[in-house]
Coordinates of N, CA and C and ligand atoms in Angstrom, one line a residue:
M1 N -18.8 4.4 4.1 CA -17.8 5.2 3.4 C -16.5 4.4 3.4
R2 N -15.5 4.9 2.6 CA -14.3 4.2 2.5 C -13.4 4.4 3.8
K3 N -12.5 3.4 3.9 CA -11.7 3.3 5.1 C -10.4 4.1 4.9
N4 N -10.0 4.8 6.0 CA -8.7 5.4 6.0 C -7.7 4.4 6.5
I5 N -6.6 4.3 5.8 CA -5.6 3.3 6.2 C -4.2 4.0 6.2
V6 N -3.4 3.7 7.2 CA -2.0 4.0 7.1 C -1.2 2.7 7.2
A7 N -0.4 2.5 6.1 CA 0.3 1.2 6.0 C 1.8 1.5 6.0
G8 N 2.5 0.7 6.8 CA 4.0 0.8 6.8 C 4.6 -0.2 5.9
N9 N 5.6 0.2 5.2 CA 6.3 -0.8 4.3 C 7.8 -0.8 4.8
W10 N 8.1 -1.9 5.6 CA 9.4 -2.0 6.2 C 10.5 -2.3 5.1
K11 N 10.1 -2.7 3.9 CA 11.1 -3.1 2.9 C 12.0 -4.2 3.5
M12 N 13.3 -4.2 3.1 CA 14.2 -5.3 3.6 C 15.0 -4.7 4.7
N13 N 14.3 -4.3 5.8 CA 15.0 -3.8 7.0 C 14.5 -4.6 8.2
L14 N 15.3 -4.5 9.2 CA 15.1 -5.1 10.6 C 15.3 -6.6 10.6
D15 N 16.1 -7.0 11.6 CA 16.2 -8.5 11.8 C 15.0 -8.9 12.6
Y16 N 14.9 -10.2 12.9 CA 13.7 -10.8 13.5 C 13.3 -10.0 14.8
E17 N 14.3 -9.9 15.7 CA 14.1 -9.3 17.0 C 13.7 -7.9 16.9
Q18 N 14.4 -7.2 16.0 CA 14.1 -5.7 15.8 C 12.7 -5.5 15.3
G19 N 12.3 -6.4 14.4 CA 10.9 -6.3 13.9 C 9.9 -6.5 15.0
L20 N 10.1 -7.5 15.8 CA 9.1 -7.8 16.9 C 9.0 -6.6 17.8
S21 N 10.2 -6.0 18.1 CA 10.2 -5.0 19.1 C 9.6 -3.7 18.5
L22 N 9.8 -3.4 17.3 CA 9.2 -2.2 16.7 C 7.7 -2.4 16.6
F23 N 7.3 -3.6 16.3 CA 5.8 -3.9 16.1 C 5.1 -3.8 17.5
S24 N 5.8 -4.3 18.5 CA 5.2 -4.2 19.9 C 5.0 -2.8 20.3
E25 N 6.0 -2.0 20.0 CA 5.8 -0.5 20.3 C 4.6 0.1 19.5
I26 N 4.5 -0.3 18.2 CA 3.4 0.2 17.4 C 2.1 -0.2 18.0
V27 N 1.9 -1.5 18.3 CA 0.7 -2.0 18.8 C 0.3 -1.2 20.1
N28 N 1.2 -1.1 21.0 CA 1.0 -0.4 22.3 C 0.6 1.1 22.0
M29 N 1.3 1.7 21.2 CA 1.0 3.2 20.9 C -0.3 3.3 20.2
V30 N -0.7 2.4 19.4 CA -2.0 2.5 18.7 C -3.1 2.3 19.8
K31 N -2.9 1.4 20.7 CA -3.9 1.2 21.8 C -4.0 2.4 22.6
D32 N -2.9 3.1 22.9 CA -3.0 4.3 23.8 C -3.4 5.5 23.1
E33 N -3.1 5.7 21.8 CA -3.1 7.0 21.2 C -4.1 7.1 20.1
V34 N -4.6 6.0 19.5 CA -5.4 6.1 18.3 C -6.9 6.2 18.7
V35 N -7.6 7.2 18.3 CA -9.0 7.3 18.7 C -9.9 7.3 17.5
G36 N -9.4 7.4 16.3 CA -10.3 7.4 15.2 C -10.6 6.0 14.7
D37 N -11.2 5.8 13.5 CA -11.4 4.4 13.1 C -10.5 4.1 11.9
Q38 N -9.4 4.8 11.8 CA -8.4 4.5 10.8 C -7.8 3.1 11.1
E39 N -7.4 2.4 10.0 CA -6.8 1.1 10.1 C -5.2 1.2 10.0
V40 N -4.5 0.5 10.8 CA -3.0 0.5 10.7 C -2.6 -0.8 10.1
V41 N -1.7 -0.8 9.1 CA -1.2 -2.1 8.6 C 0.3 -2.0 8.6
V42 N 0.9 -3.1 9.0 CA 2.4 -3.1 8.9 C 2.8 -4.2 7.9
C43 N 3.5 -3.9 6.8 CA 3.9 -4.8 5.8 C 5.4 -5.1 6.1
S44 N 5.6 -6.3 6.6 CA 7.0 -6.7 7.1 C 7.6 -7.7 6.1
P45 N 8.9 -8.0 6.2 CA 9.5 -9.1 5.5 C 8.7 -10.4 6.0
A46 N 8.8 -11.4 5.1 CA 8.0 -12.6 5.4 C 8.4 -13.3 6.7
I47 N 9.7 -13.2 7.1 CA 10.1 -13.8 8.3 C 9.4 -13.4 9.6
H48 N 8.9 -12.2 9.5 CA 8.2 -11.6 10.7 C 6.7 -11.9 10.8
L49 N 6.1 -12.3 9.7 CA 4.6 -12.2 9.6 C 3.9 -12.9 10.7
H50 N 4.2 -14.2 10.9 CA 3.5 -15.0 11.9 C 3.6 -14.4 13.3
S51 N 4.8 -14.1 13.7 CA 5.0 -13.6 15.0 C 4.3 -12.2 15.2
L52 N 4.4 -11.4 14.2 CA 3.7 -10.1 14.3 C 2.2 -10.3 14.4
H53 N 1.7 -11.2 13.6 CA 0.2 -11.5 13.7 C -0.2 -11.9 15.1
Q54 N 0.7 -12.7 15.8 CA 0.4 -13.1 17.1 C 0.4 -12.0 18.2
L55 N 1.1 -10.9 17.8 CA 1.2 -9.8 18.7 C 0.1 -8.8 18.5
T56 N -0.7 -9.0 17.5 CA -1.8 -8.0 17.2 C -2.9 -8.2 18.2
N57 N -3.1 -7.3 19.1 CA -4.2 -7.5 20.0 C -5.3 -6.5 19.8
S58 N -5.1 -5.7 18.8 CA -6.2 -4.7 18.5 C -6.6 -4.9 17.1
N59 N -7.9 -4.8 16.9 CA -8.3 -5.0 15.5 C -8.0 -3.8 14.6
K60 N -7.3 -2.8 15.2 CA -6.9 -1.6 14.4 C -5.5 -1.9 13.7
V61 N -4.8 -2.9 14.1 CA -3.5 -3.2 13.5 C -3.5 -4.5 12.8
S62 N -3.2 -4.5 11.5 CA -3.1 -5.7 10.7 C -1.7 -5.9 10.1
V63 N -1.5 -7.1 9.7 CA -0.2 -7.4 9.1 C -0.3 -7.7 7.7
G64 N 0.8 -7.3 6.9 CA 0.8 -7.6 5.5 C 2.1 -8.0 5.0
A65 N 2.2 -8.7 3.9 CA 3.5 -9.1 3.2 C 3.8 -8.0 2.2
Q66 N 5.0 -8.2 1.6 CA 5.4 -7.2 0.6 C 5.4 -7.8 -0.8
N67 N 5.1 -9.1 -0.9 CA 5.2 -9.7 -2.2 C 4.6 -11.1 -2.1
I68 N 4.1 -11.7 -3.2 CA 3.9 -13.1 -3.2 C 4.4 -13.6 -4.6
Y69 N 4.5 -14.9 -4.8 CA 4.9 -15.4 -6.1 C 3.6 -15.6 -7.0
Q70 N 3.8 -15.6 -8.3 CA 2.7 -15.7 -9.2 C 2.3 -17.2 -9.5
A71 N 2.5 -18.1 -8.6 CA 2.0 -19.5 -8.8 C 1.5 -20.0 -7.5
E72 N 0.6 -21.0 -7.5 CA 0.0 -21.5 -6.3 C 1.0 -22.1 -5.3
S73 N 1.9 -23.0 -5.9 CA 2.9 -23.7 -5.1 C 3.8 -24.4 -6.1
G74 N 4.8 -25.1 -5.6 CA 5.7 -25.8 -6.5 C 7.1 -25.5 -6.4
A75 N 7.9 -25.9 -7.5 CA 9.3 -25.8 -7.5 C 9.8 -24.4 -7.9
Y76 N 9.6 -23.5 -6.9 CA 10.1 -22.1 -7.1 C 10.9 -21.7 -5.9
T77 N 12.1 -22.3 -5.9 CA 13.0 -22.1 -4.7 C 13.1 -20.6 -4.3
G78 N 12.9 -20.4 -3.0 CA 13.1 -19.1 -2.5 C 11.9 -18.2 -2.5
E79 N 10.8 -18.6 -3.2 CA 9.6 -17.8 -3.3 C 8.6 -18.1 -2.2
V80 N 7.6 -17.3 -2.0 CA 6.6 -17.4 -1.0 C 5.2 -17.3 -1.7
S81 N 4.3 -18.2 -1.4 CA 3.0 -18.1 -2.1 C 2.0 -17.3 -1.3
A82 N 0.9 -17.0 -2.0 CA -0.2 -16.3 -1.3 C -0.8 -17.1 -0.2
A83 N -1.0 -18.4 -0.4 CA -1.5 -19.3 0.7 C -0.6 -19.4 1.9
Q84 N 0.7 -19.4 1.6 CA 1.7 -19.4 2.7 C 1.6 -18.1 3.5
V85 N 1.5 -17.0 2.8 CA 1.4 -15.7 3.5 C 0.1 -15.7 4.4
R86 N -1.0 -16.1 3.7 CA -2.3 -16.1 4.4 C -2.3 -17.0 5.7
S87 N -1.5 -18.1 5.6 CA -1.5 -19.0 6.7 C -0.8 -18.5 7.9
T88 N 0.0 -17.4 7.8 CA 0.6 -16.7 8.9 C -0.4 -15.8 9.7
G89 N -1.5 -15.6 9.1 CA -2.5 -14.7 9.7 C -2.4 -13.3 9.0
A90 N -1.5 -13.1 8.2 CA -1.4 -11.8 7.5 C -2.7 -11.6 6.6
E91 N -3.1 -10.3 6.5 CA -4.3 -10.0 5.8 C -4.1 -9.3 4.5
Y92 N -3.0 -8.6 4.4 CA -2.7 -7.7 3.2 C -1.4 -8.2 2.5
V93 N -1.3 -7.8 1.3 CA 0.0 -7.9 0.6 C 0.2 -6.7 -0.4
I94 N 1.4 -6.1 -0.3 CA 1.7 -5.1 -1.3 C 2.0 -5.7 -2.6
L95 N 1.4 -5.2 -3.7 CA 1.7 -5.8 -5.0 C 2.0 -4.6 -5.9
G96 N 3.0 -4.8 -6.8 CA 3.3 -3.8 -7.8 C 4.1 -2.6 -7.3
H97 N 4.7 -2.8 -6.2 CA 5.6 -1.7 -5.7 C 6.6 -1.4 -6.8
S98 N 7.0 -0.1 -6.9 CA 7.9 0.3 -8.1 C 9.2 -0.4 -7.9
E99 N 9.7 -0.7 -6.7 CA 10.9 -1.5 -6.6 C 10.8 -2.9 -7.1
R100 N 9.7 -3.5 -7.0 CA 9.5 -4.8 -7.6 C 9.4 -4.7 -9.1
R101 N 8.7 -3.7 -9.6 CA 8.6 -3.5 -11.0 C 9.9 -3.2 -11.6
A102 N 10.8 -2.4 -10.9 CA 12.0 -2.0 -11.5 C 13.1 -3.0 -11.3
Y103 N 13.3 -3.5 -10.1 CA 14.5 -4.4 -9.9 C 14.2 -5.9 -10.1
F104 N 12.9 -6.3 -10.2 CA 12.6 -7.7 -10.4 C 11.8 -7.9 -11.6
A105 N 11.7 -6.8 -12.5 CA 11.1 -6.9 -13.8 C 9.7 -7.4 -13.7
E106 N 8.9 -7.0 -12.7 CA 7.5 -7.5 -12.6 C 6.7 -6.7 -13.6
T107 N 6.0 -7.4 -14.5 CA 5.2 -6.7 -15.6 C 3.8 -6.6 -15.1
D108 N 3.0 -5.8 -15.8 CA 1.6 -5.7 -15.5 C 0.9 -7.0 -15.5
E109 N 1.3 -7.9 -16.5 CA 0.7 -9.2 -16.7 C 0.9 -10.1 -15.5
V110 N 2.2 -10.1 -15.0 CA 2.6 -10.9 -13.8 C 1.8 -10.4 -12.6
L111 N 1.7 -9.0 -12.5 CA 1.0 -8.5 -11.4 C -0.4 -8.8 -11.4
A112 N -1.1 -8.9 -12.5 CA -2.5 -9.3 -12.6 C -2.6 -10.7 -12.0
E113 N -1.7 -11.6 -12.3 CA -1.8 -13.0 -11.8 C -1.6 -12.9 -10.3
K114 N -0.7 -12.1 -9.8 CA -0.5 -12.0 -8.4 C -1.7 -11.5 -7.6
V115 N -2.4 -10.5 -8.3 CA -3.6 -9.9 -7.7 C -4.7 -11.1 -7.6
N116 N -4.8 -11.8 -8.7 CA -5.8 -12.9 -8.7 C -5.5 -13.9 -7.6
L117 N -4.2 -14.3 -7.4 CA -3.9 -15.3 -6.4 C -4.1 -14.7 -5.0
A118 N -3.8 -13.5 -4.8 CA -4.0 -12.9 -3.5 C -5.5 -13.0 -3.1
L119 N -6.3 -12.5 -4.0 CA -7.8 -12.5 -3.7 C -8.3 -14.0 -3.5
K120 N -7.8 -14.9 -4.3 CA -8.2 -16.3 -4.2 C -7.9 -16.8 -2.8
N121 N -6.8 -16.3 -2.3 CA -6.4 -16.8 -0.9 C -6.7 -15.8 0.2
S122 N -7.7 -15.0 -0.1 CA -8.2 -14.0 1.0 C -7.2 -13.0 1.5
L123 N -6.3 -12.6 0.6 CA -5.4 -11.6 1.0 C -5.8 -10.3 0.3
K124 N -5.8 -9.2 1.0 CA -6.2 -7.9 0.3 C -5.0 -7.2 -0.3
P125 N -4.9 -7.1 -1.6 CA -3.8 -6.4 -2.2 C -3.8 -4.9 -2.0
I126 N -2.6 -4.4 -1.6 CA -2.4 -2.9 -1.7 C -1.6 -2.7 -3.0
F127 N -2.3 -2.3 -4.0 CA -1.8 -2.3 -5.4 C -1.2 -1.0 -5.7
C128 N 0.1 -1.0 -6.0 CA 0.9 0.3 -6.2 C 1.0 0.7 -7.7
I129 N 0.7 1.9 -7.9 CA 0.9 2.5 -9.3 C 1.6 3.8 -9.2
G130 N 2.2 4.3 -10.3 CA 2.8 5.6 -10.2 C 3.9 5.7 -11.3
E131 N 4.1 7.0 -11.7 CA 5.0 7.3 -12.8 C 6.4 7.5 -12.4
T132 N 7.4 7.4 -13.3 CA 8.8 7.7 -13.1 C 8.9 9.3 -13.3
K133 N 10.1 9.7 -12.9 CA 10.4 11.2 -13.1 C 10.3 11.6 -14.6
D134 N 10.8 10.7 -15.4 CA 10.8 11.0 -16.9 C 9.3 11.1 -17.4
Q135 N 8.5 10.1 -16.9 CA 7.1 10.1 -17.4 C 6.4 11.3 -16.9
R136 N 6.7 11.8 -15.7 CA 6.1 13.0 -15.2 C 6.5 14.2 -16.0
E137 N 7.8 14.3 -16.3 CA 8.3 15.4 -17.0 C 7.8 15.5 -18.5
Q138 N 7.6 14.3 -19.0 CA 7.0 14.2 -20.4 C 5.5 14.4 -20.4
G139 N 4.9 14.6 -19.3 CA 3.4 14.7 -19.2 C 2.7 13.4 -19.5
E140 N 3.3 12.3 -19.3 CA 2.7 11.0 -19.7 C 2.0 10.3 -18.5
F141 N 2.0 11.0 -17.3 CA 1.7 10.2 -16.1 C 0.2 9.7 -16.1
F142 N -0.7 10.5 -16.6 CA -2.1 9.9 -16.6 C -2.2 8.7 -17.4
N143 N -1.5 8.7 -18.6 CA -1.6 7.5 -19.4 C -0.9 6.3 -18.7
V144 N 0.2 6.5 -18.1 CA 0.9 5.4 -17.4 C 0.1 4.8 -16.3
I145 N -0.6 5.7 -15.5 CA -1.4 5.2 -14.4 C -2.6 4.5 -15.0
Q146 N -3.2 5.0 -16.0 CA -4.4 4.4 -16.6 C -4.0 2.9 -17.1
E147 N -2.9 2.8 -17.7 CA -2.5 1.5 -18.2 C -2.2 0.5 -17.1
Q148 N -1.5 1.0 -16.0 CA -1.2 0.2 -14.9 C -2.5 -0.3 -14.2
L149 N -3.5 0.5 -14.2 CA -4.8 0.1 -13.6 C -5.5 -0.9 -14.5
E150 N -5.5 -0.6 -15.8 CA -6.3 -1.5 -16.8 C -5.7 -2.9 -16.8
K151 N -4.3 -2.9 -16.8 CA -3.7 -4.2 -16.9 C -3.6 -5.0 -15.6
G152 N -3.5 -4.2 -14.5 CA -3.2 -4.8 -13.2 C -4.5 -5.2 -12.4
V153 N -5.5 -4.4 -12.5 CA -6.7 -4.6 -11.6 C -8.1 -4.5 -12.3
F154 N -8.2 -3.8 -13.4 CA -9.5 -3.6 -14.0 C -10.1 -4.8 -14.6
H155 N -9.4 -5.9 -14.6 CA -10.0 -7.2 -15.1 C -10.9 -7.8 -14.0
L156 N -10.8 -7.3 -12.8 CA -11.6 -7.9 -11.7 C -13.0 -7.5 -11.8
S157 N -13.9 -8.4 -11.2 CA -15.3 -8.0 -11.1 C -15.4 -6.9 -10.1
A158 N -16.6 -6.2 -10.0 CA -16.7 -5.1 -9.0 C -16.6 -5.7 -7.6
S159 N -17.1 -6.9 -7.4 CA -17.0 -7.4 -6.0 C -15.6 -7.8 -5.6
E160 N -14.8 -8.2 -6.6 CA -13.4 -8.5 -6.3 C -12.6 -7.2 -6.1
F161 N -12.9 -6.2 -7.0 CA -12.2 -4.9 -6.9 C -12.5 -4.2 -5.6
A162 N -13.6 -4.5 -5.0 CA -13.9 -3.9 -3.7 C -12.9 -4.3 -2.6
K163 N -12.2 -5.3 -2.8 CA -11.2 -5.8 -1.8 C -9.8 -5.2 -2.0
I164 N -9.7 -4.4 -3.1 CA -8.4 -3.8 -3.4 C -8.2 -2.5 -2.7
V165 N -7.0 -2.2 -2.2 CA -6.6 -0.9 -1.8 C -5.6 -0.4 -2.8
L166 N -5.7 0.8 -3.3 CA -4.7 1.3 -4.3 C -3.7 2.3 -3.6
A167 N -2.5 2.3 -4.1 CA -1.5 3.3 -3.5 C -0.9 4.0 -4.7
Y168 N -1.1 5.3 -4.8 CA -0.4 6.1 -5.8 C 1.0 6.5 -5.2
E169 N 2.0 6.0 -5.8 CA 3.4 6.3 -5.4 C 4.2 6.7 -6.6
P170 N 4.3 8.1 -6.7 CA 5.2 8.5 -7.8 C 6.6 8.1 -7.5
V171 N 7.2 7.4 -8.5 CA 8.5 6.7 -8.3 C 9.6 7.8 -7.9
W172 N 9.5 9.0 -8.4 CA 10.4 10.0 -8.1 C 10.3 10.5 -6.7
A173 N 9.3 10.1 -6.0 CA 9.1 10.6 -4.6 C 9.5 9.5 -3.6
I174 N 9.7 8.3 -4.0 CA 10.0 7.2 -3.1 C 11.4 7.2 -2.6
G175 N 11.5 7.4 -1.3 CA 12.8 7.4 -0.6 C 13.7 8.5 -1.0
T176 N 13.2 9.5 -1.6 CA 14.0 10.6 -2.1 C 13.9 11.9 -1.3
G177 N 12.9 11.9 -0.4 CA 12.7 13.1 0.4 C 11.9 14.2 -0.5
L178 N 11.7 13.8 -1.7 CA 10.9 14.7 -2.6 C 9.4 14.2 -2.6
T179 N 8.6 14.9 -1.9 CA 7.2 14.5 -1.8 C 6.4 15.2 -3.0
A180 N 5.4 14.5 -3.5 CA 4.5 15.2 -4.4 C 3.8 16.3 -3.6
S181 N 3.5 17.4 -4.2 CA 2.8 18.4 -3.4 C 1.4 17.9 -3.2
P182 N 0.7 18.4 -2.2 CA -0.7 18.0 -2.0 C -1.6 18.1 -3.3
E183 N -1.3 19.2 -4.0 CA -2.1 19.5 -5.2 C -1.8 18.4 -6.3
Q184 N -0.5 18.1 -6.5 CA -0.1 17.1 -7.5 C -0.7 15.8 -7.1
A185 N -0.6 15.4 -5.8 CA -1.1 14.1 -5.4 C -2.6 14.1 -5.6
Q186 N -3.3 15.1 -5.2 CA -4.8 15.2 -5.3 C -5.2 15.0 -6.7
E187 N -4.5 15.7 -7.6 CA -4.8 15.7 -9.1 C -4.8 14.2 -9.6
V188 N -3.8 13.5 -9.2 CA -3.7 12.1 -9.6 C -4.7 11.2 -8.9
H189 N -4.9 11.4 -7.6 CA -5.9 10.6 -6.9 C -7.3 10.8 -7.5
A190 N -7.7 12.1 -7.8 CA -9.0 12.3 -8.4 C -9.1 11.6 -9.8
F191 N -8.0 11.7 -10.5 CA -7.9 11.0 -11.8 C -8.2 9.5 -11.7
I192 N -7.5 8.9 -10.7 CA -7.7 7.4 -10.4 C -9.1 7.1 -10.0
R193 N -9.7 8.0 -9.2 CA -11.1 7.7 -8.8 C -12.1 7.8 -10.0
K194 N -11.8 8.8 -10.9 CA -12.6 8.9 -12.1 C -12.5 7.7 -13.0
S195 N -11.3 7.2 -13.0 CA -11.0 6.1 -13.9 C -11.7 4.8 -13.3
I196 N -11.7 4.7 -12.0 CA -12.5 3.5 -11.4 C -14.0 3.7 -11.7
A197 N -14.5 4.9 -11.6 CA -15.9 5.1 -11.9 C -16.2 4.7 -13.3
K198 N -15.3 5.0 -14.3 CA -15.6 4.6 -15.7 C -15.5 3.1 -15.9
A199 N -14.5 2.5 -15.2 CA -14.4 1.0 -15.3 C -15.5 0.3 -14.6
Y200 N -16.0 0.8 -13.5 CA -17.0 0.1 -12.7 C -18.2 1.1 -12.6
N201 N -18.3 1.8 -11.5 CA -19.4 2.8 -11.4 C -19.0 3.7 -10.2
S202 N -19.7 4.8 -10.0 CA -19.3 5.8 -9.0 C -19.4 5.3 -7.6
D203 N -20.3 4.3 -7.3 CA -20.3 3.8 -6.0 C -19.0 3.0 -5.7
V204 N -18.5 2.2 -6.6 CA -17.3 1.5 -6.4 C -16.1 2.5 -6.3
A205 N -16.1 3.5 -7.1 CA -15.0 4.5 -7.0 C -15.0 5.2 -5.7
E206 N -16.2 5.6 -5.2 CA -16.3 6.3 -3.9 C -15.9 5.4 -2.7
A207 N -16.0 4.1 -2.9 CA -15.7 3.2 -1.8 C -14.3 2.7 -1.8
T208 N -13.5 3.1 -2.8 CA -12.1 2.6 -2.9 C -11.2 3.5 -2.1
T209 N -10.4 2.8 -1.2 CA -9.3 3.5 -0.5 C -8.1 3.7 -1.4
I210 N -7.7 5.0 -1.5 CA -6.5 5.3 -2.4 C -5.5 6.0 -1.5
L211 N -4.4 5.3 -1.3 CA -3.3 5.8 -0.4 C -2.3 6.6 -1.2
Y212 N -1.6 7.5 -0.6 CA -0.5 8.2 -1.2 C 0.8 7.6 -0.6
G213 N 1.8 7.4 -1.4 CA 3.1 7.0 -0.9 C 4.3 7.7 -1.6
G214 N 5.3 8.0 -0.8 CA 6.5 8.7 -1.4 C 6.9 9.8 -0.5
S215 N 7.9 9.5 0.4 CA 8.5 10.5 1.3 C 7.4 11.1 2.2
C216 N 6.5 10.3 2.6 CA 5.4 10.8 3.5 C 6.0 10.8 4.9
N217 N 5.8 11.9 5.7 CA 6.4 12.0 7.0 C 5.4 12.7 7.9
P218 N 5.8 12.8 9.2 CA 4.8 13.5 10.2 C 4.6 14.9 9.8
T219 N 5.5 15.6 9.1 CA 5.4 17.0 8.8 C 4.4 17.2 7.6
N220 N 4.5 16.3 6.6 CA 3.7 16.6 5.4 C 2.4 15.8 5.3
A221 N 2.2 14.8 6.3 CA 1.1 13.9 6.2 C -0.3 14.6 6.3
K222 N -0.3 15.6 7.2 CA -1.6 16.2 7.5 C -2.2 16.9 6.2
E223 N -1.3 17.6 5.5 CA -1.8 18.3 4.4 C -2.2 17.3 3.2
L224 N -1.3 16.3 3.1 CA -1.6 15.3 2.1 C -3.0 14.6 2.3
F225 N -3.1 14.1 3.6 CA -4.3 13.3 3.9 C -5.6 14.2 4.0
S226 N -5.4 15.5 4.0 CA -6.7 16.3 4.0 C -7.2 16.5 2.6
Q227 N -6.5 16.1 1.6 CA -7.0 16.2 0.3 C -8.2 15.3 0.1
T228 N -9.2 15.7 -0.7 CA -10.5 15.0 -0.8 C -10.3 13.5 -1.2
D229 N -9.4 13.2 -2.1 CA -9.3 11.8 -2.6 C -8.1 11.1 -2.1
I230 N -7.5 11.6 -1.0 CA -6.3 10.8 -0.4 C -6.8 10.2 0.9
D231 N -6.8 8.9 1.0 CA -7.4 8.2 2.1 C -6.4 7.6 3.1
G232 N -5.2 8.1 3.0 CA -4.2 7.5 3.9 C -2.8 7.4 3.2
G233 N -1.9 6.7 3.8 CA -0.6 6.6 3.2 C 0.1 5.3 3.2
L234 N 1.0 5.1 2.3 CA 1.9 3.9 2.3 C 3.3 4.5 2.7
I235 N 3.8 4.1 3.9 CA 4.9 4.8 4.4 C 6.1 3.9 4.5
G236 N 7.2 4.3 3.9 CA 8.5 3.5 3.9 C 9.3 4.0 5.0
G237 N 10.3 4.8 4.8 CA 11.3 5.2 5.8 C 10.7 5.6 7.1
A238 N 9.7 6.4 7.1 CA 9.1 6.9 8.4 C 8.3 5.8 9.2
S239 N 8.1 4.6 8.6 CA 7.5 3.5 9.3 C 8.4 2.7 10.1
L240 N 9.7 3.0 10.0 CA 10.7 2.3 10.8 C 11.0 3.0 12.2
K241 N 10.3 4.1 12.4 CA 10.4 4.7 13.7 C 9.0 4.8 14.3
S242 N 8.8 4.2 15.4 CA 7.4 4.1 15.9 C 6.8 5.5 16.1
R243 N 7.6 6.4 16.7 CA 7.0 7.7 16.9 C 6.5 8.4 15.6
D244 N 7.4 8.4 14.6 CA 7.0 9.0 13.4 C 5.8 8.3 12.7
F245 N 5.8 7.0 12.8 CA 4.7 6.3 12.1 C 3.4 6.6 12.9
L246 N 3.5 6.6 14.2 CA 2.2 6.9 14.9 C 1.7 8.3 14.7
D247 N 2.7 9.3 14.6 CA 2.3 10.6 14.3 C 1.6 10.7 13.0
I248 N 2.0 9.9 12.0 CA 1.3 9.9 10.7 C -0.1 9.2 10.9
V249 N -0.1 8.1 11.6 CA -1.4 7.4 11.8 C -2.4 8.4 12.5
K250 N -1.9 9.2 13.4 CA -2.8 10.0 14.2 C -3.3 11.3 13.5
V251 N -2.9 11.5 12.3 CA -3.5 12.5 11.5 C -5.0 12.3 11.4
F252 N -5.4 11.0 11.4 CA -6.8 10.7 11.3 C -7.6 10.7 12.6
N253 N -6.9 10.9 13.7 CA -7.5 11.0 15.0 C -8.5 12.2 15.0
T254 N -9.7 12.0 15.5 CA -10.7 13.1 15.4 C -11.1 13.5 16.8
Ligands
LIG1 P1 9.2 6.2 1.4 O1 8.7 4.8 0.7 O2 8.1 6.6 2.4 O3 10.5 5.8 2.1 O4 9.4 7.2 0.3 C1 7.4 4.6 0.3 C2 7.2 3.3 -0.3 O5 8.1 2.9 -1.0 O6 6.2 2.6 -0.2

């Protein structure tokens, strides 16, 4: 069956020492407190990746990046490639986050290239999709999500797609304290799973981990994660506090 994952997205927070110290706390707490088979991923700024990977002493905690560039290597000052990220020991990379789509003008086409490069370099993409407030209010959200899936990941073969984790993150819920209700989130997650079944087949759809992201916290995580098609979360703000993050992870303790 599909894996439950709780992934933290530190965004552009924490200096080098602060990152190491938070990660050490997380690794120790996971060792002491996590009893299920949920996977914990921490997506840090690139400066932390190698050191965090070295602190990972439990196979329950993995490290991920927040972006890669859409070329293998070359004269792209300031960018980081998939191969470079992989060489730190990181296993995951967030792609298509709404902040990258909005502030860095990342298009579906560019994101498809990034997905290909991630997979080619043995990085597992956590591919983010989700509608803006306007798109929700106009009732366009299913179309928006369908298009993001078609252009970003549905070009993959079934065996490639099996390596993808999806994250539904309604843009209006990110960092706003406004969470999608469990019913709203479940409705979209079920739609995404149906759409995967149409593009591939129902076995592929049932095996895909689909995370919810957007103002997820220790108070609302339990109800969200208990929905049939929600397999975990992508956590921003609450991943910067070890206690909050672990309480979210522990929703899957059985
Ligand atoms: P948030 O961020 O939990 O702070 O809303 C989620 C995300 O951007 O992945």
